[in-house]
């Protein structure tokens, strides 16, 4: 009797038997020398992606808990009349007091400990003397380094009572992250995440910023791979267990185009429309996805 493995046929769309996590047709199908090595070795060699082990996940999760506590602290103190500099002080002091280091400070010359992006600012807003007013929306993006592990998360908050435009863009941005996360499981691809986000956000009449992407994270601030927030189903790198990356779609109420101000950081919508963003650090598990910076979406 033939053993089952002798007769089993690998379909072109099945996972490659070499364990790469890719579809057979995109990997060893038709090649004379199948890829050798563990998944971690293959992903490092092919993509420069560092898969995370259980102990790493535990470390990133601890940093992630601190990131969420930091966002909660800011939310509780937000009110009309405060400056964005005050948010920086709160984040900086809470991070240090918690035994961590704020990754943004001096990162490629960034001068503050947190990014604070108001209204038409898409991302990388530098805290300063700007005073928040009722009706503003404000994104707060924090990245603590705790015991060497990085976790990256952000939320967009209302200051006072929001108008209809503010309500809409924050809602669409939140649901864009949710749609992206729902596409994460072993065997789906980076393109699946982008497609889920783009089709949802554009379906709501909003636009997706393309100049900034999500990214691998954990051992460093920005690791491989890049996670595009737009794209096509089935394209790009296949997701495999042990990957840790951010999803952080920036969604504009108007057109997707941006301008970077003279400070070389602040990215604003070219048409002046509102922009909102939510970000979580996610872990690809054996069965699906788990957030290491969880908050309700
Ligand atoms: N936290 C941002 C991200 O989500 C990166 C900010 S870089 C900084 O990737 F230098 F502006 F802090
Ligand atoms: Co990020
Ligand atoms: Co971030």
mmCIF file of C-alpha atoms and ligand atoms in Angstrom:
data_model
loop_
_atom_site.group_PDB
_atom_site.id
_atom_site.type_symbol
_atom_site.label_atom_id
_atom_site.label_comp_id
_atom_site.label_asym_id
_atom_site.label_seq_id
_atom_site.Cartn_x
_atom_site.Cartn_y
_atom_site.Cartn_z
ATOM 1 C CA UNK A 1 0.000 0.000 0.000
ATOM 2 C CA UNK A 2 1.227 3.451 -0.822
ATOM 3 C CA UNK A 3 1.760 5.827 2.039
ATOM 4 C CA UNK A 4 -0.539 8.813 1.997
ATOM 5 C CA UNK A 5 2.354 11.205 1.493
ATOM 6 C CA UNK A 6 3.273 9.401 -1.716
ATOM 7 C CA UNK A 7 -0.053 10.110 -3.316
ATOM 8 C CA UNK A 8 -0.913 13.465 -1.780
ATOM 9 C CA UNK A 9 -0.770 16.174 -4.389
ATOM 10 C CA UNK A 10 0.133 19.686 -3.366
ATOM 11 C CA UNK A 11 -2.144 22.171 -5.076
ATOM 12 C CA UNK A 12 -0.651 25.300 -6.607
ATOM 13 C CA UNK A 13 -2.544 27.397 -4.075
ATOM 14 C CA UNK A 14 -1.775 25.209 -1.049
ATOM 15 C CA UNK A 15 0.894 26.238 1.460
ATOM 16 C CA UNK A 16 4.332 25.288 0.204
ATOM 17 C CA UNK A 17 5.580 22.058 1.809
ATOM 18 C CA UNK A 18 8.943 23.695 2.479
ATOM 19 C CA UNK A 19 7.258 25.596 5.287
ATOM 20 C CA UNK A 20 7.889 29.046 3.898
ATOM 21 C CA UNK A 21 4.267 30.054 4.442
ATOM 22 C CA UNK A 22 3.990 31.035 0.783
ATOM 23 C CA UNK A 23 1.675 29.462 -1.726
ATOM 24 C CA UNK A 24 3.274 26.474 -3.428
ATOM 25 C CA UNK A 25 3.087 28.213 -6.816
ATOM 26 C CA UNK A 26 4.930 31.257 -5.446
ATOM 27 C CA UNK A 27 7.617 29.177 -3.782
ATOM 28 C CA UNK A 28 9.024 25.761 -4.605
ATOM 29 C CA UNK A 29 6.638 24.797 -7.411
ATOM 30 C CA UNK A 30 8.700 24.043 -10.502
ATOM 31 C CA UNK A 31 12.023 24.878 -8.864
ATOM 32 C CA UNK A 32 14.664 22.152 -8.733
ATOM 33 C CA UNK A 33 16.038 23.086 -5.314
ATOM 34 C CA UNK A 34 13.303 23.582 -2.735
ATOM 35 C CA UNK A 35 14.071 26.102 -0.017
ATOM 36 C CA UNK A 36 15.831 24.703 2.985
ATOM 37 C CA UNK A 37 15.819 25.804 6.592
ATOM 38 C CA UNK A 38 13.419 26.834 9.272
ATOM 39 C CA UNK A 39 10.728 29.404 8.701
ATOM 40 C CA UNK A 40 12.718 31.911 10.786
ATOM 41 C CA UNK A 41 15.804 31.394 8.618
ATOM 42 C CA UNK A 42 13.828 31.647 5.404
ATOM 43 C CA UNK A 43 12.039 34.851 6.463
ATOM 44 C CA UNK A 44 15.295 36.420 7.608
ATOM 45 C CA UNK A 45 17.136 35.543 4.416
ATOM 46 C CA UNK A 46 14.356 36.340 1.976
ATOM 47 C CA UNK A 47 12.786 39.393 3.589
ATOM 48 C CA UNK A 48 14.996 40.452 6.514
ATOM 49 C CA UNK A 49 12.007 39.736 8.790
ATOM 50 C CA UNK A 50 12.853 38.715 12.353
ATOM 51 C CA UNK A 51 10.201 36.327 13.622
ATOM 52 C CA UNK A 52 9.514 36.599 17.334
ATOM 53 C CA UNK A 53 9.657 33.803 19.892
ATOM 54 C CA UNK A 54 7.409 33.353 22.904
ATOM 55 C CA UNK A 55 9.718 35.287 25.231
ATOM 56 C CA UNK A 56 9.870 38.156 22.752
ATOM 57 C CA UNK A 57 6.072 38.262 22.542
ATOM 58 C CA UNK A 58 5.924 38.495 26.337
ATOM 59 C CA UNK A 59 8.344 41.433 26.266
ATOM 60 C CA UNK A 60 6.538 43.296 23.489
ATOM 61 C CA UNK A 61 3.243 42.660 25.280
ATOM 62 C CA UNK A 62 4.613 44.355 28.428
ATOM 63 C CA UNK A 63 5.748 47.354 26.380
ATOM 64 C CA UNK A 64 2.331 47.320 24.700
ATOM 65 C CA UNK A 65 0.521 47.422 28.025
ATOM 66 C CA UNK A 66 2.538 50.513 28.910
ATOM 67 C CA UNK A 67 1.702 52.109 25.555
ATOM 68 C CA UNK A 68 -2.006 51.660 26.232
ATOM 69 C CA UNK A 69 -1.719 52.964 29.806
ATOM 70 C CA UNK A 70 0.033 56.016 28.368
ATOM 71 C CA UNK A 71 -2.756 56.674 25.860
ATOM 72 C CA UNK A 72 -5.340 56.226 28.642
ATOM 73 C CA UNK A 73 -3.511 58.738 30.804
ATOM 74 C CA UNK A 74 -3.478 61.315 28.003
ATOM 75 C CA UNK A 75 -7.153 60.749 27.215
ATOM 76 C CA UNK A 76 -8.136 61.331 30.845
ATOM 77 C CA UNK A 77 -6.354 64.714 30.903
ATOM 78 C CA UNK A 78 -7.335 65.993 27.450
ATOM 79 C CA UNK A 79 -9.425 69.163 27.472
ATOM 80 C CA UNK A 80 -9.753 72.394 25.524
ATOM 81 C CA UNK A 81 -7.003 74.844 26.498
ATOM 82 C CA UNK A 82 -4.120 72.416 26.952
ATOM 83 C CA UNK A 83 -1.078 72.621 24.674
ATOM 84 C CA UNK A 84 0.415 69.763 22.704
ATOM 85 C CA UNK A 85 3.614 70.360 24.691
ATOM 86 C CA UNK A 86 1.727 69.368 27.846
ATOM 87 C CA UNK A 87 0.884 66.007 26.241
ATOM 88 C CA UNK A 88 4.591 65.557 25.537
ATOM 89 C CA UNK A 89 5.449 66.234 29.174
ATOM 90 C CA UNK A 90 2.825 63.768 30.429
ATOM 91 C CA UNK A 91 3.986 61.029 28.047
ATOM 92 C CA UNK A 92 7.667 61.622 28.711
ATOM 93 C CA UNK A 93 7.371 61.609 32.485
ATOM 94 C CA UNK A 94 5.010 58.613 32.640
ATOM 95 C CA UNK A 95 7.250 56.591 30.305
ATOM 96 C CA UNK A 96 10.391 57.286 32.336
ATOM 97 C CA UNK A 97 8.609 56.696 35.631
ATOM 98 C CA UNK A 98 7.521 53.301 34.270
ATOM 99 C CA UNK A 99 11.112 52.263 33.594
ATOM 100 C CA UNK A 100 10.861 52.734 29.835
ATOM 101 C CA UNK A 101 12.320 55.065 27.201
ATOM 102 C CA UNK A 102 10.238 57.020 24.655
ATOM 103 C CA UNK A 103 11.446 55.783 21.246
ATOM 104 C CA UNK A 104 10.486 58.955 19.317
ATOM 105 C CA UNK A 105 12.880 61.202 21.305
ATOM 106 C CA UNK A 106 15.911 61.891 19.070
ATOM 107 C CA UNK A 107 14.777 59.219 16.589
ATOM 108 C CA UNK A 108 16.250 60.456 13.293
ATOM 109 C CA UNK A 109 16.314 63.880 14.893
ATOM 110 C CA UNK A 110 12.701 63.954 16.114
ATOM 111 C CA UNK A 111 12.852 66.430 19.028
ATOM 112 C CA UNK A 112 10.050 65.175 21.310
ATOM 113 C CA UNK A 113 8.843 62.011 23.073
ATOM 114 C CA UNK A 114 5.510 61.590 21.315
ATOM 115 C CA UNK A 115 3.873 62.563 18.027
ATOM 116 C CA UNK A 116 0.815 64.795 18.449
ATOM 117 C CA UNK A 117 -1.114 65.468 15.257
ATOM 118 C CA UNK A 118 -4.084 67.859 15.253
ATOM 119 C CA UNK A 119 -6.884 68.062 12.631
ATOM 120 C CA UNK A 120 -5.294 68.330 9.158
ATOM 121 C CA UNK A 121 -1.976 67.004 10.478
ATOM 122 C CA UNK A 122 -1.677 63.427 9.203
ATOM 123 C CA UNK A 123 1.202 62.301 11.443
ATOM 124 C CA UNK A 124 4.555 63.228 13.012
ATOM 125 C CA UNK A 125 3.204 66.424 14.581
ATOM 126 C CA UNK A 126 5.830 67.927 16.918
ATOM 127 C CA UNK A 127 4.455 68.934 20.325
ATOM 128 C CA UNK A 128 4.690 72.666 21.000
ATOM 129 C CA UNK A 129 2.702 75.750 21.928
ATOM 130 C CA UNK A 130 -0.414 74.874 19.915
ATOM 131 C CA UNK A 131 -3.495 75.103 22.128
ATOM 132 C CA UNK A 132 -6.224 72.497 21.650
ATOM 133 C CA UNK A 133 -9.728 73.842 21.096
ATOM 134 C CA UNK A 134 -13.139 72.212 21.457
ATOM 135 C CA UNK A 135 -14.003 70.441 18.221
ATOM 136 C CA UNK A 136 -10.390 69.509 17.389
ATOM 137 C CA UNK A 137 -9.312 65.945 16.788
ATOM 138 C CA UNK A 138 -5.877 64.954 18.049
ATOM 139 C CA UNK A 139 -3.813 61.854 17.334
ATOM 140 C CA UNK A 140 -1.364 60.758 20.012
ATOM 141 C CA UNK A 141 1.245 58.191 18.887
ATOM 142 C CA UNK A 142 3.384 56.536 21.580
ATOM 143 C CA UNK A 143 6.237 54.028 21.377
ATOM 144 C CA UNK A 144 7.784 52.982 24.680
ATOM 145 C CA UNK A 145 10.920 50.828 24.808
ATOM 146 C CA UNK A 146 10.647 48.544 27.845
ATOM 147 C CA UNK A 147 13.452 46.087 28.631
ATOM 148 C CA UNK A 148 14.634 46.502 25.040
ATOM 149 C CA UNK A 149 11.249 45.754 23.452
ATOM 150 C CA UNK A 150 9.281 48.276 21.359
ATOM 151 C CA UNK A 151 5.498 48.565 21.095
ATOM 152 C CA UNK A 152 3.831 51.174 18.902
ATOM 153 C CA UNK A 153 0.232 52.389 19.225
ATOM 154 C CA UNK A 154 -1.859 55.455 18.575
ATOM 155 C CA UNK A 155 -5.400 56.763 18.828
ATOM 156 C CA UNK A 156 -7.238 59.830 17.630
ATOM 157 C CA UNK A 157 -9.224 61.611 20.354
ATOM 158 C CA UNK A 158 -11.966 64.233 20.275
ATOM 159 C CA UNK A 159 -11.344 67.464 22.162
ATOM 160 C CA UNK A 160 -14.715 68.595 23.492
ATOM 161 C CA UNK A 161 -17.700 67.759 21.300
ATOM 162 C CA UNK A 162 -16.945 66.735 17.705
ATOM 163 C CA UNK A 163 -18.678 68.074 14.622
ATOM 164 C CA UNK A 164 -19.974 65.711 11.933
ATOM 165 C CA UNK A 165 -16.753 65.749 9.860
ATOM 166 C CA UNK A 166 -14.627 64.928 12.906
ATOM 167 C CA UNK A 167 -17.001 62.152 13.895
ATOM 168 C CA UNK A 168 -16.912 60.683 10.406
ATOM 169 C CA UNK A 169 -13.157 60.651 9.848
ATOM 170 C CA UNK A 170 -12.382 59.234 13.297
ATOM 171 C CA UNK A 171 -14.991 56.520 12.794
ATOM 172 C CA UNK A 172 -13.670 55.571 9.358
ATOM 173 C CA UNK A 173 -10.054 55.555 10.587
ATOM 174 C CA UNK A 174 -10.946 53.302 13.530
ATOM 175 C CA UNK A 175 -12.847 50.885 11.312
ATOM 176 C CA UNK A 176 -9.976 50.895 8.806
ATOM 177 C CA UNK A 177 -7.639 49.505 11.444
ATOM 178 C CA UNK A 178 -10.296 46.984 12.409
ATOM 179 C CA UNK A 179 -10.690 45.866 8.779
ATOM 180 C CA UNK A 180 -6.922 45.540 8.383
ATOM 181 C CA UNK A 181 -6.576 43.451 11.537
ATOM 182 C CA UNK A 182 -9.412 41.177 10.446
ATOM 183 C CA UNK A 183 -7.343 40.238 7.386
ATOM 184 C CA UNK A 184 -4.407 38.976 9.464
ATOM 185 C CA UNK A 185 -3.875 35.222 9.739
ATOM 186 C CA UNK A 186 -1.178 32.776 8.610
ATOM 187 C CA UNK A 187 -1.393 32.325 4.864
ATOM 188 C CA UNK A 188 -2.948 35.703 4.084
ATOM 189 C CA UNK A 189 -0.646 38.367 2.683
ATOM 190 C CA UNK A 190 0.408 41.954 3.231
ATOM 191 C CA UNK A 191 -1.671 42.775 0.155
ATOM 192 C CA UNK A 192 -4.774 41.314 1.799
ATOM 193 C CA UNK A 193 -4.369 43.771 4.691
ATOM 194 C CA UNK A 194 -3.944 46.721 2.337
ATOM 195 C CA UNK A 195 -6.882 45.710 0.209
ATOM 196 C CA UNK A 196 -9.154 45.333 3.249
ATOM 197 C CA UNK A 197 -8.284 48.839 4.419
ATOM 198 C CA UNK A 198 -8.363 50.574 1.050
ATOM 199 C CA UNK A 199 -11.637 49.049 -0.099
ATOM 200 C CA UNK A 200 -13.338 49.933 3.194
ATOM 201 C CA UNK A 201 -12.012 53.510 3.504
ATOM 202 C CA UNK A 202 -12.487 54.455 -0.142
ATOM 203 C CA UNK A 203 -15.932 52.879 0.001
ATOM 204 C CA UNK A 204 -16.749 55.478 2.654
ATOM 205 C CA UNK A 205 -15.580 58.267 0.351
ATOM 206 C CA UNK A 206 -12.323 58.817 2.260
ATOM 207 C CA UNK A 207 -8.736 58.341 1.080
ATOM 208 C CA UNK A 208 -5.704 56.363 2.262
ATOM 209 C CA UNK A 209 -2.329 58.077 2.719
ATOM 210 C CA UNK A 210 0.348 56.127 0.837
ATOM 211 C CA UNK A 211 3.594 57.775 1.940
ATOM 212 C CA UNK A 212 3.579 56.156 5.382
ATOM 213 C CA UNK A 213 3.182 52.468 6.139
ATOM 214 C CA UNK A 214 2.909 50.047 9.027
ATOM 215 C CA UNK A 215 6.064 48.170 9.882
ATOM 216 C CA UNK A 216 7.644 45.253 11.678
ATOM 217 C CA UNK A 217 8.328 46.207 15.293
ATOM 218 C CA UNK A 218 9.572 44.706 18.556
ATOM 219 C CA UNK A 219 13.362 44.539 18.476
ATOM 220 C CA UNK A 220 13.548 47.993 16.878
ATOM 221 C CA UNK A 221 11.217 50.910 16.060
ATOM 222 C CA UNK A 222 10.916 50.134 12.360
ATOM 223 C CA UNK A 223 11.717 46.663 11.048
ATOM 224 C CA UNK A 224 10.814 44.754 7.895
ATOM 225 C CA UNK A 225 8.296 44.282 6.416
ATOM 226 C CA UNK A 226 6.441 47.391 5.317
ATOM 227 C CA UNK A 227 2.685 47.049 5.776
ATOM 228 C CA UNK A 228 0.921 49.001 3.043
ATOM 229 C CA UNK A 229 -2.546 50.311 3.820
ATOM 230 C CA UNK A 230 -3.607 49.891 0.195
ATOM 231 C CA UNK A 231 -3.046 47.062 -2.218
ATOM 232 C CA UNK A 232 -4.350 43.986 -3.918
ATOM 233 C CA UNK A 233 -5.599 40.718 -2.518
ATOM 234 C CA UNK A 234 -3.058 37.916 -2.458
ATOM 235 C CA UNK A 235 -0.079 40.131 -3.300
ATOM 236 C CA UNK A 236 3.023 40.621 -1.211
ATOM 237 C CA UNK A 237 4.680 38.671 1.560
ATOM 238 C CA UNK A 238 2.721 35.791 3.113
ATOM 239 C CA UNK A 239 1.992 36.198 6.822
ATOM 240 C CA UNK A 240 3.424 33.488 9.083
ATOM 241 C CA UNK A 241 3.238 32.843 12.839
ATOM 242 C CA UNK A 242 5.759 34.888 14.813
ATOM 243 C CA UNK A 243 5.505 38.033 12.694
ATOM 244 C CA UNK A 244 4.891 41.190 14.734
ATOM 245 C CA UNK A 245 4.036 44.418 12.935
ATOM 246 C CA UNK A 246 1.941 47.548 13.170
ATOM 247 C CA UNK A 247 -1.133 48.417 11.181
ATOM 248 C CA UNK A 248 -1.676 52.178 11.258
ATOM 249 C CA UNK A 249 -3.791 53.502 8.402
ATOM 250 C CA UNK A 250 -3.870 57.299 7.994
ATOM 251 C CA UNK A 251 -7.234 58.225 6.508
ATOM 252 C CA UNK A 252 -8.120 61.613 5.006
ATOM 253 C CA UNK A 253 -11.597 63.083 4.675
ATOM 254 C CA UNK A 254 -10.547 64.628 1.350
ATOM 255 C CA UNK A 255 -7.791 63.631 -1.048
ATOM 256 C CA UNK A 256 -4.826 61.442 -0.103
ATOM 257 C CA UNK A 257 -2.037 63.894 -0.960
ATOM 258 C CA UNK A 258 0.219 65.389 1.681
ATOM 259 C CA UNK A 259 2.785 68.113 2.254
ATOM 260 C CA UNK A 260 5.626 67.972 4.778
ATOM 261 C CA UNK A 261 6.175 71.279 6.578
ATOM 262 C CA UNK A 262 9.513 73.114 6.881
ATOM 263 C CA UNK A 263 10.245 71.358 10.166
ATOM 264 C CA UNK A 264 10.789 68.259 7.967
ATOM 265 C CA UNK A 265 8.394 66.179 10.110
ATOM 266 C CA UNK A 266 4.839 67.513 10.223
ATOM 267 C CA UNK A 267 2.798 65.889 7.432
ATOM 268 C CA UNK A 268 -0.428 67.728 6.583
ATOM 269 C CA UNK A 269 -3.175 67.070 4.078
ATOM 270 C CA UNK A 270 -2.562 69.100 0.933
ATOM 271 C CA UNK A 271 -6.250 70.025 0.689
ATOM 272 C CA UNK A 272 -6.508 70.944 4.376
ATOM 273 C CA UNK A 273 -9.038 68.206 5.090
ATOM 274 C CA UNK A 274 -9.172 66.332 8.396
ATOM 275 C CA UNK A 275 -7.008 63.222 8.846
ATOM 276 C CA UNK A 276 -7.273 60.530 11.517
ATOM 277 C CA UNK A 277 -5.335 57.405 12.471
ATOM 278 C CA UNK A 278 -5.382 54.418 14.816
ATOM 279 C CA UNK A 279 -2.447 52.040 15.280
ATOM 280 C CA UNK A 280 -1.904 48.736 17.024
ATOM 281 C CA UNK A 281 1.022 46.316 17.230
ATOM 282 C CA UNK A 282 -0.223 42.879 16.178
ATOM 283 C CA UNK A 283 1.177 39.363 16.424
ATOM 284 C CA UNK A 284 0.454 36.663 13.838
ATOM 285 C CA UNK A 285 -0.396 33.550 15.860
ATOM 286 C CA UNK A 286 -0.820 29.954 14.694
ATOM 287 C CA UNK A 287 -4.531 30.560 14.126
ATOM 288 C CA UNK A 288 -4.990 34.249 13.490
ATOM 289 C CA UNK A 289 -3.995 37.486 15.142
ATOM 290 C CA UNK A 290 -3.564 38.892 18.612
ATOM 291 C CA UNK A 291 -2.975 42.538 19.481
ATOM 292 C CA UNK A 292 -0.049 43.301 21.774
ATOM 293 C CA UNK A 293 -1.442 46.838 22.244
ATOM 294 C CA UNK A 294 -5.120 45.977 22.566
ATOM 295 C CA UNK A 295 -7.901 48.537 22.739
ATOM 296 C CA UNK A 296 -11.525 48.387 21.625
ATOM 297 C CA UNK A 297 -12.215 49.199 17.996
HETATM 298 N N1 LIG B 1 5.214 56.190 15.825
HETATM 299 C C1 LIG B 1 5.376 56.416 14.404
HETATM 300 C C2 LIG B 1 4.980 55.133 13.738
HETATM 301 O O1 LIG B 1 3.885 54.700 13.990
HETATM 302 C C3 LIG B 1 6.753 56.819 14.041
HETATM 303 C C4 LIG B 1 7.130 58.123 14.588
HETATM 304 S S1 LIG B 1 8.745 58.487 14.161
HETATM 305 C C5 LIG B 1 9.042 59.843 15.098
HETATM 306 O O2 LIG B 1 5.712 54.484 13.038
HETATM 307 F F1 LIG B 1 10.287 60.083 15.002
HETATM 308 F F2 LIG B 1 8.306 60.845 14.636
HETATM 309 F F3 LIG B 1 8.701 59.617 16.340
HETATM 310 CO CO1 LIG B 2 4.159 52.635 13.769
HETATM 311 CO CO1 LIG B 3 3.264 54.868 15.981
#
